[in-house]
Short mmCIF file of C-alpha atoms and ligand atoms in Angstrom, two decimals:
data_model
loop_
_atom_site.label_atom_id
_atom_site.label_comp_id
_atom_site.label_asym_id
_atom_site.label_seq_id
_atom_site.Cartn_x
_atom_site.Cartn_y
_atom_site.Cartn_z
CA MET R 933 -17.36 -26.43 18.54
CA LEU R 934 -21.03 -27.31 18.72
CA SER R 935 -23.40 -24.92 20.65
CA ASN R 936 -26.97 -23.74 20.26
CA GLU R 937 -25.81 -20.68 18.30
CA ARG R 938 -25.04 -20.44 14.61
CA GLY R 939 -21.49 -21.40 13.73
CA THR R 940 -19.01 -19.15 12.14
CA LEU R 941 -17.29 -19.45 8.74
CA TYR R 942 -13.51 -18.55 9.16
CA VAL R 943 -11.71 -17.57 6.00
CA VAL R 944 -8.32 -18.79 6.62
CA ALA R 945 -5.20 -17.57 4.74
CA THR R 946 -2.51 -20.41 4.31
CA PRO R 947 1.21 -19.97 3.00
CA ILE R 948 1.97 -19.27 -0.59
CA GLY R 949 5.20 -21.49 -0.39
CA ASN R 950 6.87 -21.33 2.84
CA LEU R 951 5.09 -23.49 5.46
CA ALA R 952 6.60 -21.16 8.31
CA ASP R 953 4.27 -18.45 7.19
CA ILE R 954 1.22 -20.14 8.66
CA SER R 955 0.00 -17.91 11.44
CA GLN R 956 -0.62 -19.37 14.90
CA ARG R 957 -4.27 -18.24 14.87
CA ALA R 958 -4.62 -19.86 11.34
CA ARG R 959 -3.19 -23.22 12.74
CA GLN R 960 -5.41 -23.07 15.91
CA THR R 961 -8.48 -22.39 13.79
CA LEU R 962 -7.82 -25.16 11.44
CA ALA R 963 -7.32 -27.43 14.29
CA GLU R 964 -10.39 -26.66 16.20
CA VAL R 965 -13.19 -26.27 13.39
CA ASP R 966 -15.74 -28.95 12.62
CA LEU R 967 -14.81 -28.89 8.91
CA VAL R 968 -12.30 -27.45 6.51
CA ALA R 969 -13.70 -26.72 3.19
CA ALA R 970 -10.75 -26.65 0.69
CA GLU R 971 -10.41 -25.96 -2.99
CA ASP R 972 -8.54 -29.10 -3.31
CA THR R 973 -8.67 -31.64 -0.52
CA ARG R 974 -5.58 -33.71 -1.68
CA HIS R 975 -3.49 -30.46 -1.86
CA SER R 976 -4.60 -29.18 1.27
CA GLY R 977 -4.65 -32.50 3.07
CA ARG R 978 -0.89 -32.48 2.79
CA LEU R 979 -0.70 -28.98 4.59
CA LEU R 980 -2.79 -30.26 7.48
CA ALA R 981 -0.92 -33.46 7.63
CA ALA R 982 2.19 -31.20 7.80
CA LEU R 983 0.56 -29.26 10.73
CA GLY R 984 -0.35 -32.40 12.42
CA ILE R 985 -4.15 -31.58 11.96
CA ASN R 986 -6.77 -34.04 11.24
CA SER R 987 -10.03 -32.09 10.95
CA PRO R 988 -12.40 -33.39 8.52
CA MET R 989 -12.44 -31.93 4.92
CA LEU R 990 -14.98 -31.10 2.14
CA ALA R 991 -14.03 -30.08 -1.34
CA LEU R 992 -15.32 -26.57 -2.26
CA HIS R 993 -14.13 -25.23 -5.59
CA GLU R 994 -15.53 -22.88 -8.10
CA HIS R 995 -17.65 -25.70 -9.89
CA ASN R 996 -19.50 -26.80 -6.62
CA GLU R 997 -19.43 -23.49 -4.42
CA THR R 998 -23.05 -22.48 -5.23
CA ALA R 999 -24.46 -26.10 -4.80
CA LEU R 1000 -22.88 -26.45 -1.50
CA LEU R 1001 -24.30 -23.39 -0.14
CA GLY R 1002 -27.26 -25.09 1.37
CA GLN R 1003 -25.09 -27.76 3.09
CA ILE R 1004 -22.68 -25.16 4.52
CA MET R 1005 -25.55 -23.20 5.94
CA GLN R 1006 -27.30 -26.11 7.43
CA ARG R 1007 -23.95 -27.03 9.26
CA LEU R 1008 -23.55 -23.46 10.44
CA ASP R 1009 -27.13 -23.45 11.62
CA GLY R 1010 -26.39 -26.67 13.56
CA GLY R 1011 -23.65 -24.65 15.41
CA GLN R 1012 -20.65 -26.22 13.43
CA CYS R 1013 -17.65 -23.92 12.58
CA ILE R 1014 -16.13 -24.24 9.12
CA ALA R 1015 -12.75 -22.89 7.84
CA LEU R 1016 -12.73 -22.04 4.28
CA ILE R 1017 -9.01 -22.46 2.72
CA SER R 1018 -7.64 -22.35 -1.03
CA ASP R 1019 -4.80 -24.04 -2.51
CA ALA R 1020 -2.41 -21.21 -1.35
CA GLY R 1021 -2.70 -17.78 0.03
CA THR R 1022 -5.95 -15.95 0.90
CA PRO R 1023 -9.33 -17.46 -0.20
CA LEU R 1024 -11.34 -15.44 -2.68
CA ILE R 1025 -8.36 -13.43 -3.98
CA SER R 1026 -8.32 -15.08 -7.50
CA ASP R 1027 -9.54 -18.06 -5.69
CA PRO R 1028 -13.00 -19.65 -4.85
CA GLY R 1029 -15.11 -18.46 -1.94
CA PHE R 1030 -16.80 -15.07 -2.96
CA ALA R 1031 -20.28 -16.54 -3.88
CA LEU R 1032 -20.28 -18.36 -0.27
CA VAL R 1033 -19.00 -15.49 1.72
CA ARG R 1034 -21.42 -13.04 -0.15
CA GLU R 1035 -24.41 -15.24 0.60
CA LEU R 1036 -23.47 -15.87 4.18
CA ARG R 1037 -23.00 -12.04 4.74
CA ARG R 1038 -26.26 -11.35 3.08
CA GLN R 1039 -28.07 -13.76 5.46
CA GLY R 1040 -26.39 -12.55 8.68
CA TYR R 1041 -23.94 -15.39 9.44
CA ALA R 1042 -20.62 -14.65 11.26
CA VAL R 1043 -17.60 -14.64 8.71
CA VAL R 1044 -14.22 -14.11 10.32
CA PRO R 1045 -10.97 -13.46 8.35
CA ILE R 1046 -7.84 -15.17 9.72
CA PRO R 1047 -5.36 -12.92 7.71
CA GLY R 1048 -2.01 -14.31 6.29
CA ALA R 1049 0.01 -14.68 3.08
CA ASN R 1050 -1.27 -13.24 -0.27
CA ALA R 1051 0.97 -13.08 -3.30
CA ALA R 1052 -0.06 -9.81 -4.57
CA ILE R 1053 0.60 -7.99 -1.32
CA THR R 1054 3.84 -9.97 -0.64
CA ALA R 1055 5.24 -8.81 -4.09
CA LEU R 1056 4.19 -5.27 -3.47
CA SER R 1057 5.81 -5.10 -0.07
CA ALA R 1058 9.08 -5.75 -1.66
CA ALA R 1059 8.98 -4.71 -5.21
CA GLY R 1060 9.96 -1.07 -4.68
CA LEU R 1061 7.03 0.43 -6.45
CA ALA R 1062 4.60 2.97 -5.07
CA THR R 1063 2.24 1.28 -2.72
CA ASP R 1064 0.01 4.26 -1.85
CA ARG R 1065 -2.36 3.51 -4.74
CA PHE R 1066 -2.36 0.13 -6.55
CA LEU R 1067 -4.72 -1.72 -8.69
CA PHE R 1068 -5.09 -5.46 -8.36
CA LEU R 1069 -6.26 -7.01 -11.66
CA GLY R 1070 -5.86 -10.94 -11.01
CA PHE R 1071 -5.13 -12.95 -13.92
CA PRO R 1072 -5.20 -10.89 -17.39
CA PRO R 1073 -7.44 -12.39 -20.18
CA ARG R 1074 -5.99 -15.52 -21.79
CA THR R 1075 -6.67 -14.40 -25.23
CA GLY R 1076 -4.50 -12.04 -27.08
CA PRO R 1077 -7.08 -9.49 -28.16
CA ALA R 1078 -8.90 -9.18 -24.90
CA ARG R 1079 -5.62 -9.01 -23.11
CA ARG R 1080 -4.35 -6.18 -25.43
CA ARG R 1081 -7.63 -4.23 -25.01
CA LEU R 1082 -7.35 -4.41 -21.28
CA PHE R 1083 -3.75 -3.16 -21.34
CA GLU R 1084 -4.54 -0.27 -23.77
CA GLN R 1085 -7.44 0.80 -21.29
CA LEU R 1086 -4.97 0.77 -18.57
CA ALA R 1087 -1.99 2.57 -20.09
CA THR R 1088 -2.83 6.03 -18.44
CA GLU R 1089 -3.76 4.46 -15.11
CA THR R 1090 -1.30 6.18 -12.36
CA ALA R 1091 -1.69 3.54 -9.78
CA THR R 1092 0.91 0.71 -9.53
CA LEU R 1093 -0.79 -2.42 -11.39
CA VAL R 1094 -0.69 -5.93 -10.02
CA PHE R 1095 -1.31 -8.91 -12.12
CA TYR R 1096 -1.08 -12.76 -11.47
CA GLU R 1097 0.14 -14.80 -14.53
CA SER R 1098 0.59 -18.23 -15.23
CA CYS R 1099 4.10 -19.23 -16.32
CA HIS R 1100 2.69 -20.85 -19.63
CA ARG R 1101 1.35 -17.43 -20.61
CA LEU R 1102 4.02 -15.24 -19.30
CA GLN R 1103 5.89 -14.48 -22.49
CA ASP R 1104 2.68 -13.64 -24.53
CA CYS R 1105 1.44 -11.56 -21.63
CA LEU R 1106 4.73 -9.51 -21.47
CA ARG R 1107 4.74 -8.79 -25.14
CA ASP R 1108 1.27 -7.51 -24.92
CA MET R 1109 2.24 -5.42 -22.20
CA GLN R 1110 4.94 -3.91 -24.11
CA LEU R 1111 2.38 -2.99 -26.71
CA GLY R 1112 -0.25 -1.60 -24.21
CA PHE R 1113 2.10 0.26 -21.90
CA GLY R 1114 5.02 0.95 -24.16
CA PRO R 1115 8.74 -0.64 -23.91
CA GLN R 1116 9.97 1.96 -21.43
CA ARG R 1117 7.26 1.25 -18.68
CA ARG R 1118 8.92 -0.21 -15.45
CA ALA R 1119 7.96 -3.59 -14.78
CA ILE R 1120 8.72 -6.13 -11.82
CA LEU R 1121 8.56 -9.87 -12.09
CA ALA R 1122 8.11 -11.40 -8.74
CA ARG R 1123 8.64 -15.07 -8.89
CA GLU R 1124 8.46 -17.99 -6.38
CA LEU R 1125 7.80 -15.71 -3.44
CA THR R 1126 8.74 -17.06 -0.07
CA LYS R 1127 10.24 -20.10 -1.90
CA LEU R 1128 13.73 -21.19 -2.33
CA HIS R 1129 14.10 -19.61 -5.92
CA GLU R 1130 12.53 -16.44 -5.01
CA THR R 1131 13.32 -13.72 -7.56
CA PHE R 1132 12.67 -9.94 -8.25
CA ILE R 1133 13.58 -8.70 -11.81
CA ASP R 1134 13.07 -4.88 -12.10
CA ALA R 1135 13.38 -3.66 -15.62
CA PRO R 1136 11.64 -1.61 -18.49
CA LEU R 1137 9.20 -3.80 -20.21
CA ALA R 1138 11.46 -4.41 -23.51
CA GLN R 1139 14.35 -5.69 -21.40
CA LEU R 1140 12.10 -7.86 -19.21
CA VAL R 1141 10.71 -9.31 -22.67
CA GLU R 1142 14.44 -10.20 -23.55
CA ARG R 1143 15.50 -11.43 -20.33
CA VAL R 1144 12.62 -13.83 -19.94
CA SER R 1145 13.01 -15.08 -23.60
CA GLU R 1146 16.78 -15.72 -23.06
CA ASP R 1147 16.49 -17.42 -19.64
CA ALA R 1148 14.17 -20.38 -19.24
CA ASP R 1149 14.35 -20.18 -15.49
CA GLN R 1150 12.52 -17.06 -15.40
CA ARG R 1151 9.62 -18.65 -17.05
CA ARG R 1152 9.22 -21.11 -14.42
CA GLY R 1153 7.06 -21.42 -11.09
CA GLU R 1154 4.53 -18.92 -9.83
CA MET R 1155 4.71 -15.26 -10.64
CA VAL R 1156 3.16 -11.86 -10.19
CA LEU R 1157 3.73 -8.98 -12.60
CA LEU R 1158 3.82 -5.32 -11.28
CA LEU R 1159 3.71 -2.31 -13.40
CA GLU R 1160 4.53 1.17 -12.31
CA GLY R 1161 1.70 3.47 -12.87
CA ASN R 1162 1.89 6.16 -15.68
CA THR R 1163 4.07 8.89 -14.63
CA ASP R 1164 3.74 11.32 -17.59
CA GLN R 1165 2.24 14.60 -16.58
CA PRO R 1166 -1.23 15.04 -17.80
CA ALA R 1167 -1.34 17.91 -20.23
CA ASP R 1168 -3.01 21.09 -18.74
CA PRO R 1169 -5.59 22.36 -21.08
CA LYS R 1170 -5.23 25.80 -19.72
CA ALA R 1171 -1.61 25.81 -20.59
CA GLN R 1172 -2.14 24.34 -23.94
CA ASP R 1173 -4.83 27.02 -24.72
CA ALA R 1174 -2.31 29.64 -23.66
CA GLU R 1175 0.40 28.34 -25.76
CA ARG R 1176 -1.96 28.24 -28.77
CA VAL R 1177 -3.06 31.94 -28.22
CA LEU R 1178 0.40 32.98 -27.82
CA LYS R 1179 1.57 31.28 -30.97
CA ILE R 1180 -1.06 33.04 -32.92
CA LEU R 1181 -0.41 36.45 -31.43
CA LEU R 1182 3.25 36.10 -32.02
CA GLN R 1183 2.66 35.71 -35.72
CA GLU R 1184 1.56 39.56 -35.70
CA LEU R 1185 2.96 41.15 -32.57
CA PRO R 1186 6.27 41.68 -30.62
CA LEU R 1187 6.73 39.31 -27.87
CA LYS R 1188 6.08 41.75 -25.03
CA GLN R 1189 2.61 42.88 -26.52
CA ALA R 1190 1.61 39.24 -27.33
CA ALA R 1191 2.37 38.02 -23.74
CA SER R 1192 0.36 40.89 -22.36
CA LEU R 1193 -2.71 40.16 -24.42
CA ALA R 1194 -2.45 36.43 -24.09
CA SER R 1195 -2.45 37.26 -20.47
CA GLY R 1196 -5.61 39.06 -20.85
CA ILE R 1197 -7.24 36.54 -22.76
CA THR R 1198 -6.20 33.33 -20.68
CA GLY R 1199 -5.95 34.98 -17.33
CA LEU R 1200 -2.55 33.42 -16.77
CA ARG R 1201 0.47 35.50 -15.58
CA ARG R 1202 2.00 37.82 -18.26
CA ASN R 1203 5.66 36.80 -17.02
CA ASP R 1204 5.14 33.24 -17.52
CA LEU R 1205 3.63 33.87 -20.90
CA TYR R 1206 6.60 36.05 -22.03
CA GLN R 1207 8.81 33.31 -20.93
CA LEU R 1208 6.86 30.62 -22.89
CA GLY R 1209 6.90 33.16 -25.78
CA LEU R 1210 10.59 33.32 -25.51
CA GLU R 1211 10.86 29.47 -25.68
CA GLN R 1212 8.60 29.42 -28.52
CA LYS R 1213 10.59 31.71 -30.59
CA THR R 1214 13.78 29.81 -29.72
CA GLU R 1215 12.12 26.73 -30.72
CA ASP R 1216 10.92 28.33 -34.06
CA ARG R 1217 14.64 29.23 -34.89
CA GLY R 1218 15.31 25.58 -34.25
CA GLN R 1219 17.87 26.63 -31.52
CA ARG R 1220 18.31 25.12 -28.16
CA THR R 1221 17.64 26.92 -24.98
CA GLU R 1222 20.52 28.02 -22.74
CA ASP R 1223 20.50 24.89 -20.69
CA GLY R 1224 20.45 22.63 -23.74
CA ARG R 1225 16.80 21.60 -23.82
CA GLN R 1226 15.14 21.72 -27.27
CA LYS R 1227 11.85 23.04 -26.04
CA THR R 1228 9.63 23.27 -23.04
CA ASP R 1229 7.05 20.74 -23.47
CA PHE R 1230 3.28 21.08 -22.50
CA CYS R 1231 3.89 19.38 -19.18
CA VAL R 1232 6.76 21.66 -18.15
CA ALA R 1233 4.89 24.54 -19.47
CA ALA R 1234 1.74 23.78 -17.42
CA ARG R 1235 3.83 23.55 -14.53
CA GLN R 1236 5.45 26.98 -14.99
CA ILE R 1237 2.04 28.50 -15.61
CA LYS R 1238 0.40 28.76 -12.31
N1 SAM J 1580 -5.29 -16.72 -3.31
C1 SAM J 1580 -3.82 -16.62 -3.76
C2 SAM J 1580 -3.37 -15.36 -2.93
O1 SAM J 1580 -3.71 -14.97 -1.95
O2 SAM J 1580 -2.14 -14.83 -3.45
C3 SAM J 1580 -3.75 -16.37 -5.19
C4 SAM J 1580 -4.24 -17.60 -5.99
S1 SAM J 1580 -4.08 -17.62 -7.72
C5 SAM J 1580 -5.08 -18.91 -8.10
C6 SAM J 1580 -2.47 -18.38 -7.97
C7 SAM J 1580 -1.55 -17.04 -8.61
O3 SAM J 1580 -0.99 -16.40 -7.50
C8 SAM J 1580 -0.44 -17.82 -9.11
O4 SAM J 1580 -0.74 -18.14 -10.42
C9 SAM J 1580 0.65 -16.60 -9.17
O5 SAM J 1580 0.32 -15.67 -10.05
C10 SAM J 1580 0.34 -16.03 -7.79
N2 SAM J 1580 1.11 -16.72 -6.80
C11 SAM J 1580 0.70 -17.63 -5.92
N3 SAM J 1580 1.84 -18.03 -5.14
C12 SAM J 1580 2.89 -17.31 -5.52
C13 SAM J 1580 4.26 -17.33 -5.16
N4 SAM J 1580 4.64 -18.11 -4.11
N5 SAM J 1580 5.01 -16.41 -5.91
C14 SAM J 1580 4.55 -15.81 -6.86
N6 SAM J 1580 3.37 -15.81 -7.29
C15 SAM J 1580 2.46 -16.49 -6.63
#
């Protein structure tokens, strides 16, 4: 691959467990480049050997990535092509390579992705959670207080949440998730993806915590944790305001008049306010509404009053 032009850095995804997931393009690229920069040359050496590839290798990991920048650029300047791989999956995704790719792009070098496996996307693709919006958060902090703070901050997030976690921290992490997101939040533990013991457990956090503590097998191997986004309806400030106004007026006026006045004050429909007033009165009497509900909560009221 030597030429007068600058060489290219190929960012090559490798399998996350099942060797058959290597793409034809990845195979060809790894075989043809002048150098394979790998996170762990011993680990990736086994992959290359299994693929019958004997390209030269260089160790590039988080501790030497910046120090190797000069050498990599020199090689690219000399026309060499280089493949960047990590231990598994897509480089840069919770793996080394970001500093290198950012600098090469900044300096106008060609960086070409060779796509393939990624644990987060693989888990998402089969978990059955919403995929239209998701937030990938990599590994949560290792210490309890920082982890709990993060989960508290994420509690109202409506997008599906995707985390990587190590088997050693799984139980602590799940317990903190239960504190931050509540015991009923739907969670999925996607384990050993593409491997023999691939497992998906789909349960509310409280049940998942129990299941994982009872069954040591669920704490083994590699895992992705996914949480359904917050599905609570946000409180509508306009509806809350109307409810408050109506409540005050109802203390002095008959319902019809109170609804009419509240409509004038808030700009919401009189009929909707009348209905809300009826429900407030029922609630105040501690009775159930006809369909058996105790009360109309803010969210339902917000949806009704349009
Ligand atoms: N770059 C990789 C990717 O594209 O998915 C991720 C590297 S990160 C250092 C390793 C973490 O990814 C593991 O701790 C686990 O959370 C997740 N992971 C990797 N392979 C997995 C698999 N086969 N099944 C489930 N999770 C996996």
